[in-house]
Coordinates of C-alpha atoms in Angstrom, one line a residue:
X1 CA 86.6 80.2 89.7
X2 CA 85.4 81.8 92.9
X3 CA 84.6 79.3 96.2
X4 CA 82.3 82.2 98.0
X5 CA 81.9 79.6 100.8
X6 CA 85.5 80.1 102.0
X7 CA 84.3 83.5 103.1
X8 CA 81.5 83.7 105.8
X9 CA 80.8 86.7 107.8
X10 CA 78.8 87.9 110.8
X11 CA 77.5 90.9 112.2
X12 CA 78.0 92.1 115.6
X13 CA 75.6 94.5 117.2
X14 CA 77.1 96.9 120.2
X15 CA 74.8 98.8 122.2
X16 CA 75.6 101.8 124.0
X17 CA 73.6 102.1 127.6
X18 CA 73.1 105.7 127.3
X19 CA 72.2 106.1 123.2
X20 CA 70.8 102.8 123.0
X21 CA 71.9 102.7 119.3
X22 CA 73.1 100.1 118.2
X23 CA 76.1 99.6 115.5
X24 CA 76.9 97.1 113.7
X25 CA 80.3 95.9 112.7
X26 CA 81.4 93.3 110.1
X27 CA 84.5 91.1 110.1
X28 CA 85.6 88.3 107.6
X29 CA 85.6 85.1 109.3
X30 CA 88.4 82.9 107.5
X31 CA 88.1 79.2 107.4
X32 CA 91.8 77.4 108.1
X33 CA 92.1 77.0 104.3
X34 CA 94.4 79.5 102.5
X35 CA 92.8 82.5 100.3
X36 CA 91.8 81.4 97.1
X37 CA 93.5 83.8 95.0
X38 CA 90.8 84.0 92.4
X39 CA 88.5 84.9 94.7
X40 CA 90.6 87.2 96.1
X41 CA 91.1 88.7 92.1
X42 CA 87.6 89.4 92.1
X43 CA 87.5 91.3 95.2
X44 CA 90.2 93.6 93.6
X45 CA 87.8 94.7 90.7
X46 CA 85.2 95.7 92.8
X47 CA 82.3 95.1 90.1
X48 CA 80.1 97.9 90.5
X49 CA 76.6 96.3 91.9
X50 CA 74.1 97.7 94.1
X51 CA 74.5 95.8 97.2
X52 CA 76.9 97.5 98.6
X53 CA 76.7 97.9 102.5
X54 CA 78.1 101.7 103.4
X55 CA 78.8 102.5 107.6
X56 CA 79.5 105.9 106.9
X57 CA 77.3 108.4 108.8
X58 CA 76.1 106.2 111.7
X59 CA 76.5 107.7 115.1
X60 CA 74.8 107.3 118.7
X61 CA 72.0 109.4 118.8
X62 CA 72.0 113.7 118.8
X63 CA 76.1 113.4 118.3
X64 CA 76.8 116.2 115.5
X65 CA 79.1 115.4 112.7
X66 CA 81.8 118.1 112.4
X67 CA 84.0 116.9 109.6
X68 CA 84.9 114.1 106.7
X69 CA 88.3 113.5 105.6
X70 CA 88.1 111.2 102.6
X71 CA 91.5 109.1 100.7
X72 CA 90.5 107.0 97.8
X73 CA 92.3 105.1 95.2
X74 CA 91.5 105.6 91.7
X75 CA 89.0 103.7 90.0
X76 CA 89.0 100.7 87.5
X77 CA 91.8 101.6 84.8
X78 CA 93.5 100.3 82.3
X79 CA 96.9 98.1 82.2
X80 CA 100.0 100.3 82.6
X81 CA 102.1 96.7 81.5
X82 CA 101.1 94.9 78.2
X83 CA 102.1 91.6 77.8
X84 CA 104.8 91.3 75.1
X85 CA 103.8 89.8 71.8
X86 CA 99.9 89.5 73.2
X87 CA 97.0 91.9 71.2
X88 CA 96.1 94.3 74.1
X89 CA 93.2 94.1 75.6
X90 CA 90.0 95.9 73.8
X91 CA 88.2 98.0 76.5
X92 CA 86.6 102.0 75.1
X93 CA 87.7 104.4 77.6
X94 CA 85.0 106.9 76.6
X95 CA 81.6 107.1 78.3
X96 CA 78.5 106.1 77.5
X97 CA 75.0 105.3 79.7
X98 CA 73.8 103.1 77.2
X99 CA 76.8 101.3 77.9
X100 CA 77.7 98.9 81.3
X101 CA 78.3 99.6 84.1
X102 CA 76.5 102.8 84.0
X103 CA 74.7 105.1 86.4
X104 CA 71.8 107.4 86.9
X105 CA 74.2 110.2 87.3
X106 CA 76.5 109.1 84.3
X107 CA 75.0 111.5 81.7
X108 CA 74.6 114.6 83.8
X109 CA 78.3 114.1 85.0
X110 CA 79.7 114.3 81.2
X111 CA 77.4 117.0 80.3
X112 CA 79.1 118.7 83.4
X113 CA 82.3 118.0 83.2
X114 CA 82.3 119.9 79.7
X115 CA 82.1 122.9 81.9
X116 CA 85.1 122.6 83.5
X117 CA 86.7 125.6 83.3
X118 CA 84.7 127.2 84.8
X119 CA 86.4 125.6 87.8
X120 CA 89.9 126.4 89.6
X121 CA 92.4 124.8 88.8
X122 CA 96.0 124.5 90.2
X123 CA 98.2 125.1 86.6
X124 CA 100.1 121.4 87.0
X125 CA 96.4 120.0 86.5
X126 CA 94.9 122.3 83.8
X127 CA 95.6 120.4 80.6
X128 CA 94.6 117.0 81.7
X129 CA 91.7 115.8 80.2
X130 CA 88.4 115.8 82.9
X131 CA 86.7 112.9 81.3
X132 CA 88.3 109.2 80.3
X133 CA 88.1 109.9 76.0
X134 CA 89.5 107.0 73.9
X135 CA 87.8 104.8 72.1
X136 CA 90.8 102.0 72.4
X137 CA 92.1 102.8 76.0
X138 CA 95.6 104.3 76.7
X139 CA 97.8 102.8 79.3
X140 CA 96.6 103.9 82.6
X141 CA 93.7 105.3 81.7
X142 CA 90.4 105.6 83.7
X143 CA 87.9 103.1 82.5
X144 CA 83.5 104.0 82.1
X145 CA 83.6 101.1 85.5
X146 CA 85.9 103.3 87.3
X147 CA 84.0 106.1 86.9
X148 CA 80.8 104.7 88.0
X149 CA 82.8 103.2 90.7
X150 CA 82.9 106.8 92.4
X151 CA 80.2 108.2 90.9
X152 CA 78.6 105.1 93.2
X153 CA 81.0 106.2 96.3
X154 CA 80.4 110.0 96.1
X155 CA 76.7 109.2 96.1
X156 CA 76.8 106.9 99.1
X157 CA 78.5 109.4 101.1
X158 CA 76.2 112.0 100.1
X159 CA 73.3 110.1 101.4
X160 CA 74.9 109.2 104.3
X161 CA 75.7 112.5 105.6
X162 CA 72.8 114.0 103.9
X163 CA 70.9 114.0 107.7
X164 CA 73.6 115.3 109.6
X165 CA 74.2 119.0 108.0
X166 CA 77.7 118.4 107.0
X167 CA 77.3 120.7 104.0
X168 CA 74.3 122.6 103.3
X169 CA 72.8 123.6 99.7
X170 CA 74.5 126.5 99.1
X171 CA 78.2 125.3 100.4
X172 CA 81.0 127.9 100.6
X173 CA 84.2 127.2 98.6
X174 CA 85.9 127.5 102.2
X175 CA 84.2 124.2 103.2
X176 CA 85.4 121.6 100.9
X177 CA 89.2 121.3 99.8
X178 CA 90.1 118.7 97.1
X179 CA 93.6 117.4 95.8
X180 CA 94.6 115.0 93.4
X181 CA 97.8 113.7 91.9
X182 CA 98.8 114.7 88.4
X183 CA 97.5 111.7 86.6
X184 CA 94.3 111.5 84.5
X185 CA 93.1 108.7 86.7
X186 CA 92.9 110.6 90.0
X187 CA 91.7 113.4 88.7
X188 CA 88.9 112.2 86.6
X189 CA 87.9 109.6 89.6
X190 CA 88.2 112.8 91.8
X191 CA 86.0 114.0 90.0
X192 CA 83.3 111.3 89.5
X193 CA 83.6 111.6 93.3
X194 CA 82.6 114.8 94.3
X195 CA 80.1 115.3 91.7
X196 CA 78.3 112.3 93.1
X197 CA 79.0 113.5 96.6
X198 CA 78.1 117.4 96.6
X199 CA 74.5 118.4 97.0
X200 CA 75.2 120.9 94.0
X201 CA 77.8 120.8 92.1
X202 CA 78.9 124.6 91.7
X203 CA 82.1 124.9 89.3
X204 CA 82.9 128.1 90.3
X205 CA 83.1 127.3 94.0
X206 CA 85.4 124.6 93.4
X207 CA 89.2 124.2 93.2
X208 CA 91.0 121.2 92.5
X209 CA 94.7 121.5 94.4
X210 CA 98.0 119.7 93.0
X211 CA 99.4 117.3 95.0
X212 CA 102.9 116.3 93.1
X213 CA 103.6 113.0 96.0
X214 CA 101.7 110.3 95.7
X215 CA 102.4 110.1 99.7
X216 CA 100.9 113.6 99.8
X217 CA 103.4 114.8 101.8
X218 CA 103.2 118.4 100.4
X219 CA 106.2 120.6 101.9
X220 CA 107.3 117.8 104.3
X221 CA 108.2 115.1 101.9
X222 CA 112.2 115.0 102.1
X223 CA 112.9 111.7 104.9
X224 CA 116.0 110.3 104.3
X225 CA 115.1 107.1 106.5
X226 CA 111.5 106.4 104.8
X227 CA 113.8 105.8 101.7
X228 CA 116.1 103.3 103.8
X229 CA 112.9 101.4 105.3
X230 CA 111.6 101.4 101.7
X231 CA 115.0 99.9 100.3
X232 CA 114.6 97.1 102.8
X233 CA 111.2 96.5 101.7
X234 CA 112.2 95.6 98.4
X235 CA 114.7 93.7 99.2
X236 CA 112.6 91.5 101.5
X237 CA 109.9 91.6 97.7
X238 CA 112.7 90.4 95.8
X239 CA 114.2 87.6 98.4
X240 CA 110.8 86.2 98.7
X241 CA 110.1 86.0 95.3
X242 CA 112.8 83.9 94.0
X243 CA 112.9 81.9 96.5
X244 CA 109.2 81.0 95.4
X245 CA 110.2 78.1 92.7
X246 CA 106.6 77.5 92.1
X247 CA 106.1 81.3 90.4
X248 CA 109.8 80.7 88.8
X249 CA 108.2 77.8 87.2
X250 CA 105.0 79.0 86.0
X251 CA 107.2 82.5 84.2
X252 CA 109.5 80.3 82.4
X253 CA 105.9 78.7 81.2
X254 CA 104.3 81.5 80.0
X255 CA 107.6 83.0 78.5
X256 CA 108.0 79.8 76.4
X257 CA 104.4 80.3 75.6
X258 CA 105.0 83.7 74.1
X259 CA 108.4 83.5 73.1
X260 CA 110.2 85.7 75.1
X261 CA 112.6 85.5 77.7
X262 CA 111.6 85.3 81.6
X263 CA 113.0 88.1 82.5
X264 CA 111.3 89.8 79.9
X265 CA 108.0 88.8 80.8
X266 CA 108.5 89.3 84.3
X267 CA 109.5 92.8 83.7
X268 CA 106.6 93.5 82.2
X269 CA 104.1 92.8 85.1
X270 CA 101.8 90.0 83.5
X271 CA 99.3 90.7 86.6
X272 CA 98.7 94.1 85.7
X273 CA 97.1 93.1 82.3
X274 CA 95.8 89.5 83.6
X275 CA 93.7 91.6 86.5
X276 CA 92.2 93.7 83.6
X277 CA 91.1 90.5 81.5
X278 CA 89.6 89.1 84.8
X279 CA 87.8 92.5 85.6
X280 CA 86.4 92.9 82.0
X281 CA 85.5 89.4 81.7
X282 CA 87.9 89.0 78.8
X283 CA 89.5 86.0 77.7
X284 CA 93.1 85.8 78.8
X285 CA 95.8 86.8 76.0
X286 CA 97.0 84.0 73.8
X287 CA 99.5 83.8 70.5
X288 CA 100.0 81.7 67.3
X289 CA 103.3 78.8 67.7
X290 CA 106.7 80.8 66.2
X291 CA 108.8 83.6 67.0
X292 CA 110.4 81.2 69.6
X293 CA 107.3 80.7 71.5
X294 CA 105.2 77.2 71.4
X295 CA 101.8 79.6 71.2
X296 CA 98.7 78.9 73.0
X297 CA 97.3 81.0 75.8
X298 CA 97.8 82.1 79.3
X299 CA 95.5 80.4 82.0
X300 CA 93.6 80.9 84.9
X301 CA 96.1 78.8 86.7
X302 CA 98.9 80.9 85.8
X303 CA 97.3 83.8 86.6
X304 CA 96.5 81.9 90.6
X305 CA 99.9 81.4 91.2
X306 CA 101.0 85.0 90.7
X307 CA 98.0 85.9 92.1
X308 CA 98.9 83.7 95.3
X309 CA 102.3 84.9 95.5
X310 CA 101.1 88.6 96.2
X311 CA 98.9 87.4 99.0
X312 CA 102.1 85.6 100.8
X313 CA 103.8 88.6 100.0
X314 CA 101.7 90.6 102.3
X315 CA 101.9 88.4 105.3
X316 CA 105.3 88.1 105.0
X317 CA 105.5 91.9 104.8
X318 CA 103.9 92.5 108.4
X319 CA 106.1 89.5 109.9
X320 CA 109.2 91.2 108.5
X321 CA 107.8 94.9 109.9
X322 CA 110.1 97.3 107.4
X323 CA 106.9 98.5 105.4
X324 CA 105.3 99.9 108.6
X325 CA 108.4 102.2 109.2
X326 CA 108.7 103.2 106.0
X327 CA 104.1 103.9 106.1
X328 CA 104.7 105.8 109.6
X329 CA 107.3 108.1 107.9
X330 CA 105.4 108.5 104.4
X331 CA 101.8 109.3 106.0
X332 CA 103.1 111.0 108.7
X333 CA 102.9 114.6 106.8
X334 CA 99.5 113.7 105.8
X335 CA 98.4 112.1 109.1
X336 CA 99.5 115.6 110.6
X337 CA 97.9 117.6 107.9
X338 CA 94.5 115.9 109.0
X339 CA 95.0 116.0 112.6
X340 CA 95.3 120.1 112.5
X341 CA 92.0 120.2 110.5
X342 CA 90.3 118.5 112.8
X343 CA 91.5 120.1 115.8
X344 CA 91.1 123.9 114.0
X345 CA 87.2 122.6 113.0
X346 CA 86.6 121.3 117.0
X347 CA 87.8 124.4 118.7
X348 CA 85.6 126.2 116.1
X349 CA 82.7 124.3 117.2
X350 CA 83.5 125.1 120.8
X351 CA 80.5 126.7 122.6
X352 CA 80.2 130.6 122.7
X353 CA 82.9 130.7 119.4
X354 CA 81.6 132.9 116.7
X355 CA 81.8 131.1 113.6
X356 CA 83.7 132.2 111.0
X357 CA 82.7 133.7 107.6
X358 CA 82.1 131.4 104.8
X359 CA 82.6 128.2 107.2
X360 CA 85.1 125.4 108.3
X361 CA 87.1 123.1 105.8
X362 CA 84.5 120.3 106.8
X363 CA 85.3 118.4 104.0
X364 CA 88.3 117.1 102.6
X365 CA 88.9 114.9 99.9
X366 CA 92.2 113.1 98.2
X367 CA 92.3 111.2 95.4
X368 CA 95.3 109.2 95.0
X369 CA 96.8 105.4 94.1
X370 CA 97.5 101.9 95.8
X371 CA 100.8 103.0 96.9
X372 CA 99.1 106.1 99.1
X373 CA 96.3 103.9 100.6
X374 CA 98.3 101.2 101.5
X375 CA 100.5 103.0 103.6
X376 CA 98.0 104.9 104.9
X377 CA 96.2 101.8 106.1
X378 CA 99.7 100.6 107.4
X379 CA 100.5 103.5 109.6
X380 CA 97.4 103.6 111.2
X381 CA 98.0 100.1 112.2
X382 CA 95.4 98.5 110.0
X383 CA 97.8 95.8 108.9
X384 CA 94.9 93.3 108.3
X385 CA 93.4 95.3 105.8
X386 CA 93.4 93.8 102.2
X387 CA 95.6 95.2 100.0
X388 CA 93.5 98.5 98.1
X389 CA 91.1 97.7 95.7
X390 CA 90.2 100.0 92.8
X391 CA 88.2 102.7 94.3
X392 CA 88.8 102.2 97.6
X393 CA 87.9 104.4 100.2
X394 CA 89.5 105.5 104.1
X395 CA 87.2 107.9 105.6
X396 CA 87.8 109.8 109.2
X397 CA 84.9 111.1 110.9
X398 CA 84.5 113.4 113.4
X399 CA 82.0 113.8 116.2
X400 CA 80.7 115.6 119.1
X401 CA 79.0 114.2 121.6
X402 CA 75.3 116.7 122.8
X403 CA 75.6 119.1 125.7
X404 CA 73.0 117.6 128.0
X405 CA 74.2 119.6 130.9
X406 CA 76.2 122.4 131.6
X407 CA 77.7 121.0 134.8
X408 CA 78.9 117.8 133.0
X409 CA 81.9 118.5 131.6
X410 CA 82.6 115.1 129.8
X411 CA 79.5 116.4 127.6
X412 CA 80.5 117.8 124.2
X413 CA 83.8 115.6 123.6
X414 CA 84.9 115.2 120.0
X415 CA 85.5 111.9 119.2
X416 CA 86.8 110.0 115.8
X417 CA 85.5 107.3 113.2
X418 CA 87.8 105.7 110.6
X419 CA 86.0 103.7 108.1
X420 CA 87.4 101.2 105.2
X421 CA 85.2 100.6 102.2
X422 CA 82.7 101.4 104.2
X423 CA 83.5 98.9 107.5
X424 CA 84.2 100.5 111.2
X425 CA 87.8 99.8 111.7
X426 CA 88.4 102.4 114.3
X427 CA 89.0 99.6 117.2
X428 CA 91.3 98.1 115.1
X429 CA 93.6 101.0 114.5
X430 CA 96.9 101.4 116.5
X431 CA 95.6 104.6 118.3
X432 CA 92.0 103.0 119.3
X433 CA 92.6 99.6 120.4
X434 CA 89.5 97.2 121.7
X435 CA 90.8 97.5 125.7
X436 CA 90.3 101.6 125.0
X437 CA 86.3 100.7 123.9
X438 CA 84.2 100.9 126.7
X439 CA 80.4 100.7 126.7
X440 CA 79.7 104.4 127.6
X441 CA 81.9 105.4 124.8
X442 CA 80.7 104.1 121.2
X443 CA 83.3 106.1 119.5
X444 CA 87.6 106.8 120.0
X445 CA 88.6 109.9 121.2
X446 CA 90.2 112.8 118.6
X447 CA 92.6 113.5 121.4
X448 CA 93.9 109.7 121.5
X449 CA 94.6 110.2 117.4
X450 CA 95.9 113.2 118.1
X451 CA 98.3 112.0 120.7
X452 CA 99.2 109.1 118.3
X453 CA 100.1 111.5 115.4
X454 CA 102.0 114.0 117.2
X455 CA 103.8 111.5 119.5
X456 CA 103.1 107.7 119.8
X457 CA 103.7 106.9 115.9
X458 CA 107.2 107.9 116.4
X459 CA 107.8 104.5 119.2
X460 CA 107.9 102.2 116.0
X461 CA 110.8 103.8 115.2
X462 CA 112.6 105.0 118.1
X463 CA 112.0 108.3 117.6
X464 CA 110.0 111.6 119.3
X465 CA 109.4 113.3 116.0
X466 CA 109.3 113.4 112.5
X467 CA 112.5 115.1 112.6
X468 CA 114.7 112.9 114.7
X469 CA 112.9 109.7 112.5
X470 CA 113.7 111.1 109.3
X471 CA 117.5 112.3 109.8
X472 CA 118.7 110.5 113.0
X473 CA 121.6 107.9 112.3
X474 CA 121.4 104.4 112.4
X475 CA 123.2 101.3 112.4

């Protein structure tokens, strides 16, 4: 079903004058044909294989990684829709390295994970269940690929910054802070994560933290206008949609199929399911003639036009410019959460400070859902960004240039990565833009992010704060 060919890329190689380092950055190259939503499908998934290219970690030479804030989406999981009057689809959500995909680390991780308590734990995430453990899988659980798929990221990351000291052997607790949401599958893929990611995975130096938003907005969450923006977001969702007479077509086709009514079916999310046949490599549902329906199954076809329908959906999302206000005002806590860490762990590294006991936070890690990625990617102006695969990762780096001279005092400047799935966005976000890039400079400055959480993210909606975004009336 896929046409690979409609994708091409190409690597571009910048070198700096001073480091000569080179880095390379890749971009999709589209051809003037539309997406082939198949293709697209596939992508989604995000079929564990091993030739995966990971960007994290790569500097200009003798710059010293300070920190790592990490945001992922869950893993591969199971439909939270089924499909009315279709058999659901047969996927064992327990574990097994005899079974595939699996991983080197698979078995050690279960064995592991059985120690568990010895860990901290905030009390809203004690009784959920550390490892996926059905044999027929429960809606919205975790599946054995999602947990490879960050057993797989944790381990990438953890020989990426393996080199650069981030966290030594016998890490502190105050070093690494983790959160989840309150749902199995950010937990469990929270945890696949870090056990592939730390050098040594200590339960009783770790503590997994409670975040109840999926926007983890912690204390700041109450915005009055980010539920406005997000109202006119669905509206704009629903307009679109039925005035889309090709999808209206092809639900009253598969309702009559399965003998339901279209609003029925449509309630139900069909794509949810349909993405999980097409990730599994299961045949797509199908039923016996009666019970109203004229029987047969649902097709690939079907499945493309829904499919298609979400990829128009995002373009018409940044043309209409609603879901970027309402990303700005529900990343913003977060945004600003990460922006103090940073700043707190570059003053510690300032010379002549005496570090403190136990260490910086240099590592922080989220695990969360579609719905906090892709605002996240929104608000930091990475618009162009496909819509969050299972697994998917943001990372923000942060560097400091070497002290070659104590009379230069443009030596030692922190600067800032941001990484997607592994890629060097940073020049594409909204606080980093190409014209800022100049050859002496491989890397953005923290203080232009910093600027652009504290002050510049508040132009886009006519605001100076948070505050005045949040509460100030409109028309």
């Amino acid at each position: 079903f896929c046409k690979l060919s409609r994708f091409i890329y190409f690597t571009v190689i910048i070198f700096n004058d001073q480091t000569a380092k080179s880095r390379k950055r890749v971009f999709p190259v589209h051809h003037n044909q539309e997406p082939d939503p198949v293709f697209e499908a596939y992508s989604y998934c995000n079929t564990p294989n091993h030739t995966e290219q990971a960007w994290e970690g790569h500097s200009p030479v003798d710059y010293k990684l300070l920190s790592v804030h990490v945001m992922i989406r869950h893993g591969d999981r199971y439909p939270l829709y089924a499909i009315p009057k279709t058999r659901r689809p047969s996927i064992d959500c327990t574990l097994s390295a005899s079974r595939q995909p699996s991983h080197p680390l698979l078995t050690s991780f279960i064995n592991h994970m059985g120690q568990g308590a010895r860990g901290h734990w905030e009390a809203q995430l004690g009784s959920i269940s550390r490892l996926p453990n059905h044999s027929v899988c429960e809606m919205g659980e975790l599946t054995q690929t999602g947990v490879v798929q960050h057993l797989r990221n944790g381990q990438l990351l953890q020989r990426a910054y393996k080199h650069h000291s981030l966290l030594p052997s016998d890490w502190s607790p105050r070093q690494v802070w983790m959160e989840t949401t309150g749902k199995s599958r950010t937990l469990q893929s929270g945890m696949a994560f870090l056990y592939g990611f730390l050098p040594d995975f200590d339960w009783t130096k770790v503590t997994v933290r409670h975040q109840w938003s999926t926007l983890f907005c912690g204390s700041a969450c109450e915005c009055p206008a980010r539920s406005k923006y997000l109202e006119e977001e669905q509206r704009r969702q629903y307009r679109l949609r039925v005035a889309d007479s090709n999808l209206e077509r092809t639900y009253i086709n598969m309702a009559r199929t399965l003998g339901v009514l279209t609003r029925q079916l449509r309630a139900a999310n069909p794509i949810d399911s349909l993405l999980c046949h097409l990730c599994h490599g299961l045949s797509f549902p199908c039923v016996s003639s009666g019970d109203g329906g004229t029987g047969g199954c649902l097709t690939m076809a079907q499945f493309a036009v829904i499919r298609q329908q979400q990829l128009d959906d995002e373009v018409d999302r940044r043309r209409f410019g609603a879901y970027r206000k309402y990303a700005i005002l529900a990343m913003y806590p977060y945004l600003n959460r990460t922006a103090n860490k940073m700043e707190r762990v570059a003053r510690a590294n300032e010379e002549g400070r005496q570090p403190r006991l136990g260490g910086e936070e240099v590592f922080t890690f989220s695990s969360g859902h579609d719905v906090t990625i892709a605002p996240l990617l929104s608000a930091l102006g990475l618009e162009e960004a496909k819509f969050p695969r299972f697994a998917a990762r943001i990372v923000f780096e942060m560097w400091k240039s070497p002290e070659r001279s104590k009379s230069d005092r443009k030596d030692g400047e922190v600067f800032i990565r941001v990484l997607y799935n592994g890629e060097d966005v940073t020049f594409h976000t909204a606080f980093c833009h190409p014209s800022d890039h100049h050859t002496n400079q491989p890397l953005c400055p923290l203080k232009n992010f910093l600027t652009f959480v504290r002050k510049d993210i508040f132009s886009i909606v006519n605001a100076t704060s948070y505050k005045e975004a949040c509460y100030k009336l409109s028309g």
